């Protein structure tokens, strides 16, 4: 069987390191907010060229916390794309804001030429989604933000280690939000998330919101220094010591794993380029980290079921744009025609197996069978 995603081979490689890291945490006696989280926050934010980092429970929380810390909520509008994972939108709605969807370009990323059509006096932020492993056109986005006084929260859930003009994901906007969901480029063994920023004040506020809006306060008696006191309404979203310790063991491999993903993508590009299938386009300013390798073909169901018969498993990210889903269709009018490319793509895209431990032989089989079906 060739899976569309797999972590078991990676686990075999790192098993001893990971189990020792977990054992160290258990023996150490601190399970939440301890030295492993401090070390991981420093190292992961520095890897993403950011001054400050905050470990959180998942990326959905990360985006909501960022919006709340930026005072974006009820009555405000946030722009993003509709071909993203549901949680991008869940997070915006959790903050109390409304969503406006902008169509996508040939890279499947927010079409920067269309953003300004959606800006009005309620618009407060843009959440550019660095989808599939490559970053949006951040210079244009930052210019629009500056001109219209908007905040930028980069959704980096799928783009660990990716760069735009040599700048890392999560280092350009006001805030960067990462997911460590197991399938991601840098996945945990469960849920996890991360926030990056270069703004100290924002960092302090996001850190406080992550932990129930609390700070340590002295009692009037002068005793009991450091008792927790809620300064504002927050939430509870923490990356625990076990996960911080595991992610510290994985971080040294991240560049190598991204290089391997790029190598796999290059081979797909090379060997499929003369066939009638649309391949992903890497923006000239980008280093694509290839979270997934997304192709398009009008007969996707036939191809996917043909490959499944050969025990080759593919995936669709995502078969439905968010703006047609019952939960969120009220954000667009029923005759909406401004998300044409998003809708067209959703009907033909699918992703080929992509992960660092996919072997050359397995990839060769995928390519051979796919060519035959095309
Ligand atoms: C683009 C995008 N944004 C946000 C998320 C949410 O991440 P998490 O599952 O860590 O909350 C995901 C994960 O599926 C994602 O792919």
Coordinates of C-alpha atoms and ligand atoms in Angstrom, one line a residue:
X1 CA 0.0 0.0 0.0
X2 CA 1.2 3.5 -0.8
X3 CA -0.3 6.0 1.6
X4 CA -1.0 9.7 0.9
X5 CA 0.7 10.5 4.2
X6 CA 2.6 8.4 6.7
X7 CA 4.5 9.0 10.0
X8 CA 5.4 5.4 11.0
X9 CA 8.7 5.3 9.1
X10 CA 9.7 8.7 10.6
X11 CA 8.8 7.4 14.1
X12 CA 11.0 4.3 13.6
X13 CA 13.9 6.7 12.8
X14 CA 13.4 8.9 15.9
X15 CA 11.8 6.4 18.3
X16 CA 14.6 6.2 20.8
X17 CA 15.1 10.0 20.9
X18 CA 11.3 10.6 21.3
X19 CA 10.8 8.0 24.0
X20 CA 13.8 9.3 25.9
X21 CA 12.5 12.9 25.6
X22 CA 9.1 11.8 27.0
X23 CA 10.7 9.9 29.8
X24 CA 12.8 12.9 30.8
X25 CA 9.8 15.1 31.0
X26 CA 7.9 12.5 33.1
X27 CA 10.9 12.2 35.5
X28 CA 11.4 15.9 35.7
X29 CA 8.0 16.5 37.3
X30 CA 6.9 19.6 35.3
X31 CA 4.2 18.7 32.8
X32 CA 2.8 22.2 31.8
X33 CA 4.7 25.5 31.4
X34 CA 8.2 24.2 32.0
X35 CA 11.8 24.4 30.6
X36 CA 11.0 22.4 27.5
X37 CA 8.3 24.8 26.4
X38 CA 10.6 27.8 27.1
X39 CA 13.4 26.2 25.0
X40 CA 11.0 25.2 22.2
X41 CA 9.4 28.7 22.1
X42 CA 12.9 30.2 21.7
X43 CA 14.1 27.7 19.1
X44 CA 11.0 27.5 16.9
X45 CA 10.4 31.3 16.8
X46 CA 14.1 31.8 15.9
X47 CA 13.9 29.2 13.2
X48 CA 11.0 31.3 11.7
X49 CA 13.0 34.5 12.0
X50 CA 10.7 35.9 14.7
X51 CA 11.6 37.5 18.0
X52 CA 8.8 35.9 20.1
X53 CA 7.0 32.6 20.1
X54 CA 4.1 31.1 22.0
X55 CA 3.2 27.4 22.1
X56 CA -0.6 26.8 22.0
X57 CA -3.0 23.9 21.8
X58 CA -3.6 24.1 18.0
X59 CA -3.5 26.6 15.1
X60 CA -7.3 27.3 15.3
X61 CA -6.7 28.7 18.8
X62 CA -3.6 30.5 17.5
X63 CA -5.6 32.5 15.0
X64 CA -8.4 33.3 17.4
X65 CA -5.9 34.4 20.1
X66 CA -4.1 36.6 17.6
X67 CA -7.4 38.3 16.4
X68 CA -8.5 38.8 20.0
X69 CA -5.2 40.3 21.0
X70 CA -5.5 42.7 18.0
X71 CA -9.0 43.7 19.3
X72 CA -10.7 42.2 16.2
X73 CA -14.2 40.8 17.0
X74 CA -17.9 41.5 16.6
X75 CA -18.7 44.0 13.9
X76 CA -15.4 43.6 12.2
X77 CA -14.6 41.9 8.9
X78 CA -11.6 39.7 8.1
X79 CA -10.5 38.8 4.6
X80 CA -9.3 35.3 3.7
X81 CA -9.6 32.6 1.1
X82 CA -12.3 30.0 0.7
X83 CA -10.1 27.1 -0.5
X84 CA -8.6 26.7 2.9
X85 CA -9.1 24.2 5.7
X86 CA -12.3 24.9 7.7
X87 CA -10.4 26.0 10.9
X88 CA -9.1 29.2 9.3
X89 CA -12.7 30.3 9.2
X90 CA -13.7 28.7 12.5
X91 CA -11.0 30.7 14.2
X92 CA -12.2 34.0 12.7
X93 CA -15.8 33.3 13.7
X94 CA -14.6 32.2 17.2
X95 CA -13.2 35.7 17.6
X96 CA -16.6 37.1 16.8
X97 CA -15.7 38.6 13.4
X98 CA -17.3 38.1 10.0
X99 CA -15.5 36.7 7.0
X100 CA -15.1 38.0 3.4
X101 CA -13.7 35.6 0.9
X102 CA -11.3 36.7 -1.9
X103 CA -10.7 34.5 -4.9
X104 CA -7.4 32.8 -5.6
X105 CA -4.6 33.0 -8.3
X106 CA -2.8 30.4 -10.3
X107 CA -0.8 29.4 -7.3
X108 CA -4.0 28.6 -5.4
X109 CA -3.2 31.6 -3.0
X110 CA -5.1 34.8 -2.3
X111 CA -5.4 36.9 -5.5
X112 CA -3.8 40.1 -4.3
X113 CA -5.2 42.1 -7.2
X114 CA -8.7 41.4 -5.9
X115 CA -8.2 42.1 -2.2
X116 CA -9.1 45.8 -2.3
X117 CA -12.5 45.1 -3.8
X118 CA -13.5 43.7 -0.5
X119 CA -12.2 46.4 1.8
X120 CA -14.7 48.7 3.5
X121 CA -14.7 50.5 6.9
X122 CA -15.5 47.3 8.8
X123 CA -12.4 45.5 7.4
X124 CA -9.8 45.1 10.1
X125 CA -7.5 42.2 9.0
X126 CA -6.4 39.8 6.4
X127 CA -5.6 36.2 7.1
X128 CA -3.4 35.1 4.1
X129 CA -3.3 31.3 4.0
X130 CA 0.1 30.0 2.9
X131 CA -1.6 27.0 1.4
X132 CA -0.1 23.6 0.4
X133 CA 3.4 24.8 1.6
X134 CA 3.9 28.0 -0.3
X135 CA 3.6 31.6 0.9
X136 CA 1.3 34.3 -0.5
X137 CA 2.6 37.5 -2.2
X138 CA 3.4 39.2 1.0
X139 CA 4.9 42.5 -0.3
X140 CA 1.6 43.3 -2.0
X141 CA -0.4 42.2 1.0
X142 CA 1.7 44.3 3.4
X143 CA 1.3 47.3 1.1
X144 CA -2.5 46.9 1.1
X145 CA -2.4 46.5 4.9
X146 CA -0.4 49.6 5.4
X147 CA -2.6 51.7 3.0
X148 CA -5.8 50.5 4.6
X149 CA -4.6 50.1 8.3
X150 CA -5.2 46.4 8.4
X151 CA -3.6 43.7 10.5
X152 CA -2.1 40.7 9.0
X153 CA -2.3 37.2 10.6
X154 CA -0.4 34.7 8.5
X155 CA -2.0 31.2 8.5
X156 CA 1.2 29.1 8.3
X157 CA -0.5 25.8 9.3
X158 CA 0.8 24.3 6.1
X159 CA 4.0 26.2 5.5
X160 CA 6.6 25.5 8.2
X161 CA 10.0 26.5 6.8
X162 CA 8.6 28.0 3.6
X163 CA 10.1 31.3 2.5
X164 CA 9.0 34.3 0.4
X165 CA 11.9 36.5 -0.8
X166 CA 14.0 34.6 1.7
X167 CA 11.8 35.6 4.6
X168 CA 10.3 32.8 6.6
X169 CA 6.6 32.1 7.0
X170 CA 5.2 33.9 10.1
X171 CA 7.9 36.6 10.1
X172 CA 6.3 39.2 7.9
X173 CA 2.8 39.9 9.1
X174 CA 1.8 41.1 12.6
X175 CA 1.4 37.4 13.7
X176 CA 2.1 34.0 12.3
X177 CA 0.0 30.9 13.3
X178 CA 1.3 27.4 12.9
X179 CA -0.3 23.9 13.4
X180 CA 1.5 20.8 14.6
X181 CA -1.4 18.5 13.7
X182 CA 0.3 15.2 12.9
X183 CA 0.0 15.3 9.1
X184 CA 1.7 18.7 8.8
X185 CA 5.2 19.4 7.6
X186 CA 6.3 19.6 11.3
X187 CA 3.7 17.4 13.0
X188 CA 3.4 16.4 16.6
X189 CA 2.1 13.1 18.0
X190 CA -1.3 14.7 18.7
X191 CA -2.4 18.3 18.6
X192 CA -0.3 21.4 18.9
X193 CA 0.1 24.9 17.6
X194 CA 2.3 28.0 17.7
X195 CA 2.2 31.8 17.4
X196 CA 5.1 33.9 16.2
X197 CA 5.4 37.7 16.3
X198 CA 8.0 40.5 16.3
X199 CA 5.8 42.8 18.4
X200 CA 6.6 42.6 22.1
X201 CA 3.3 44.2 23.3
X202 CA 1.3 41.8 21.2
X203 CA 3.4 38.9 22.4
X204 CA 2.6 39.8 26.0
X205 CA -1.1 40.1 25.3
X206 CA -1.3 36.8 23.3
X207 CA 0.6 35.0 26.0
X208 CA -1.9 36.2 28.6
X209 CA -4.9 35.3 26.5
X210 CA -3.5 31.8 25.9
X211 CA -3.6 31.3 29.7
X212 CA -7.1 32.4 30.7
X213 CA -6.2 36.1 30.6
X214 CA -4.2 35.7 33.8
X215 CA -1.2 37.4 35.2
X216 CA 0.6 36.8 38.5
X217 CA -0.4 39.3 41.1
X218 CA 0.7 40.1 44.7
X219 CA -2.0 39.9 47.4
X220 CA -2.7 43.1 49.4
X221 CA -1.3 41.5 52.5
X222 CA 2.0 41.4 50.7
X223 CA 2.0 37.6 51.0
X224 CA 1.3 35.0 48.4
X225 CA 3.2 36.7 45.6
X226 CA 2.4 35.4 42.2
X227 CA -1.2 34.2 42.6
X228 CA -3.1 34.1 39.3
X229 CA -5.5 36.9 38.6
X230 CA -7.6 37.3 35.4
X231 CA -6.8 40.7 33.9
X232 CA -9.0 40.0 30.9
X233 CA -11.2 37.2 29.4
X234 CA -8.9 34.6 27.8
X235 CA -8.9 31.0 26.9
X236 CA -7.0 27.9 27.8
X237 CA -4.6 26.8 25.0
X238 CA -1.3 25.3 26.0
X239 CA 1.5 23.3 24.3
X240 CA 2.5 20.8 27.0
X241 CA 6.0 19.8 28.1
X242 CA 5.8 16.4 26.5
X243 CA 5.0 17.9 23.1
X244 CA 7.5 20.6 23.4
X245 CA 10.2 18.0 24.2
X246 CA 9.2 15.9 21.2
X247 CA 9.2 18.8 18.9
X248 CA 12.6 19.9 20.1
X249 CA 13.9 16.4 19.0
X250 CA 12.3 16.9 15.6
X251 CA 13.3 20.5 14.9
X252 CA 16.9 19.7 13.8
X253 CA 15.5 17.5 10.9
X254 CA 13.1 20.1 9.6
X255 CA 15.4 21.5 6.8
X256 CA 16.4 18.1 5.7
X257 CA 12.7 17.0 5.5
X258 CA 11.7 20.0 3.5
X259 CA 14.6 19.4 1.1
X260 CA 13.4 15.8 0.6
X261 CA 9.8 17.1 0.0
X262 CA 11.3 19.4 -2.7
X263 CA 13.2 16.6 -4.2
X264 CA 10.0 14.5 -4.5
X265 CA 8.1 17.5 -6.0
X266 CA 10.9 18.0 -8.5
X267 CA 10.6 14.4 -9.7
X268 CA 6.8 14.6 -10.0
X269 CA 7.3 17.9 -12.0
X270 CA 10.0 16.3 -14.2
X271 CA 8.2 13.1 -15.0
X272 CA 4.6 14.4 -15.3
X273 CA 5.3 17.6 -17.2
X274 CA 4.4 16.2 -20.6
X275 CA 1.2 14.6 -19.5
X276 CA -2.3 16.2 -19.5
X277 CA -2.4 17.0 -15.8
X278 CA -2.0 20.4 -14.2
X279 CA 1.0 20.5 -11.9
X280 CA 1.5 22.9 -9.0
X281 CA 3.3 26.2 -9.9
X282 CA 6.0 27.5 -7.5
X283 CA 6.0 31.3 -7.3
X284 CA 9.4 32.6 -8.4
X285 CA 9.8 34.5 -5.1
X286 CA 9.0 31.4 -3.1
X287 CA 10.7 28.4 -1.6
X288 CA 7.8 26.0 -1.5
X289 CA 7.9 23.5 1.4
X290 CA 5.5 21.1 -0.4
X291 CA 3.2 20.2 2.5
X292 CA 1.1 18.5 -0.2
X293 CA 1.6 18.1 -3.9
X294 CA -1.7 19.2 -5.5
X295 CA -2.5 18.4 -9.2
X296 CA -5.6 19.0 -11.2
X297 CA -7.4 16.9 -13.7
X298 CA -11.1 17.1 -14.9
X299 CA -11.5 13.3 -14.4
X300 CA -10.3 13.2 -10.9
X301 CA -12.7 10.6 -9.6
X302 CA -11.7 8.1 -12.4
X303 CA -8.0 8.7 -11.7
X304 CA -8.3 8.5 -7.9
X305 CA -10.4 5.3 -8.0
X306 CA -8.0 3.8 -10.6
X307 CA -5.1 4.4 -8.3
X308 CA -7.0 3.1 -5.3
X309 CA -7.4 -0.2 -7.1
X310 CA -3.6 -0.4 -7.2
X311 CA -3.5 0.4 -3.5
X312 CA -2.3 3.9 -4.0
X313 CA -4.1 6.4 -1.8
X314 CA -4.7 10.0 -2.7
X315 CA -6.5 12.9 -1.0
X316 CA -8.4 16.0 -1.9
X317 CA -7.6 19.3 -0.1
X318 CA -10.3 20.5 -0.2
X319 CA -13.3 19.1 -2.2
X320 CA -15.7 21.9 -1.0
X321 CA -14.8 25.6 -0.7
X322 CA -15.8 27.0 2.7
X323 CA -18.3 29.5 1.3
X324 CA -20.6 26.8 0.0
X325 CA -20.7 25.0 3.3
X326 CA -23.9 25.3 5.4
X327 CA -22.0 26.7 8.4
X328 CA -20.5 29.6 6.5
X329 CA -22.5 30.2 3.3
X330 CA -24.2 33.2 4.9
X331 CA -20.9 35.1 4.4
X332 CA -21.5 35.3 0.6
X333 CA -24.7 36.2 -1.3
X334 CA -26.5 33.3 -3.0
X335 CA -25.6 34.5 -6.5
X336 CA -21.9 35.0 -5.6
X337 CA -19.8 34.9 -8.7
X338 CA -16.6 36.3 -7.3
X339 CA -15.0 33.0 -6.3
X340 CA -15.0 31.4 -9.7
X341 CA -11.4 30.1 -9.6
X342 CA -11.9 28.7 -6.1
X343 CA -15.0 26.8 -7.2
X344 CA -13.4 25.5 -10.4
X345 CA -10.3 24.3 -8.7
X346 CA -12.3 22.5 -6.0
X347 CA -13.8 20.2 -8.6
X348 CA -10.5 19.0 -10.1
X349 CA -7.8 19.1 -7.5
X350 CA -6.3 16.1 -5.7
X351 CA -3.0 15.4 -4.0
X352 CA -0.3 12.8 -4.7
X353 CA 1.6 11.0 -1.9
X354 CA 4.1 13.4 -0.3
X355 CA 6.2 12.9 2.8
X356 CA 9.9 12.7 3.4
X357 CA 9.9 8.9 3.9
X358 CA 8.2 8.2 0.6
X359 CA 10.7 6.0 -1.1
X360 CA 12.0 6.6 -4.7
X361 CA 10.5 3.2 -5.6
X362 CA 7.1 4.1 -4.2
X363 CA 7.1 7.4 -6.0
X364 CA 8.1 5.6 -9.2
X365 CA 5.0 3.3 -8.9
X366 CA 2.7 6.3 -8.3
X367 CA 4.1 8.1 -11.4
X368 CA 3.9 5.0 -13.6
X369 CA 0.3 4.1 -12.6
X370 CA -0.8 7.8 -12.9
X371 CA 0.6 8.1 -16.4
X372 CA -1.2 5.0 -17.5
X373 CA -4.5 6.3 -16.2
X374 CA -4.0 9.7 -17.8
Ligands
LIG1 C1 -4.7 26.2 6.5 C2 -5.0 25.7 7.9 N1 -5.3 26.5 8.9 C3 -5.6 26.2 10.1 C4 -5.5 24.8 10.5 C5 -5.9 24.5 11.9 O1 -4.9 23.8 12.5 P1 -5.2 22.9 13.9 O2 -5.7 21.6 13.5 O3 -3.8 22.8 14.5 O4 -6.1 23.7 14.7 C6 -5.2 23.9 9.6 C7 -5.2 22.4 9.9 O5 -5.9 21.7 9.3 C8 -4.9 24.3 8.2 O6 -4.6 23.4 7.3

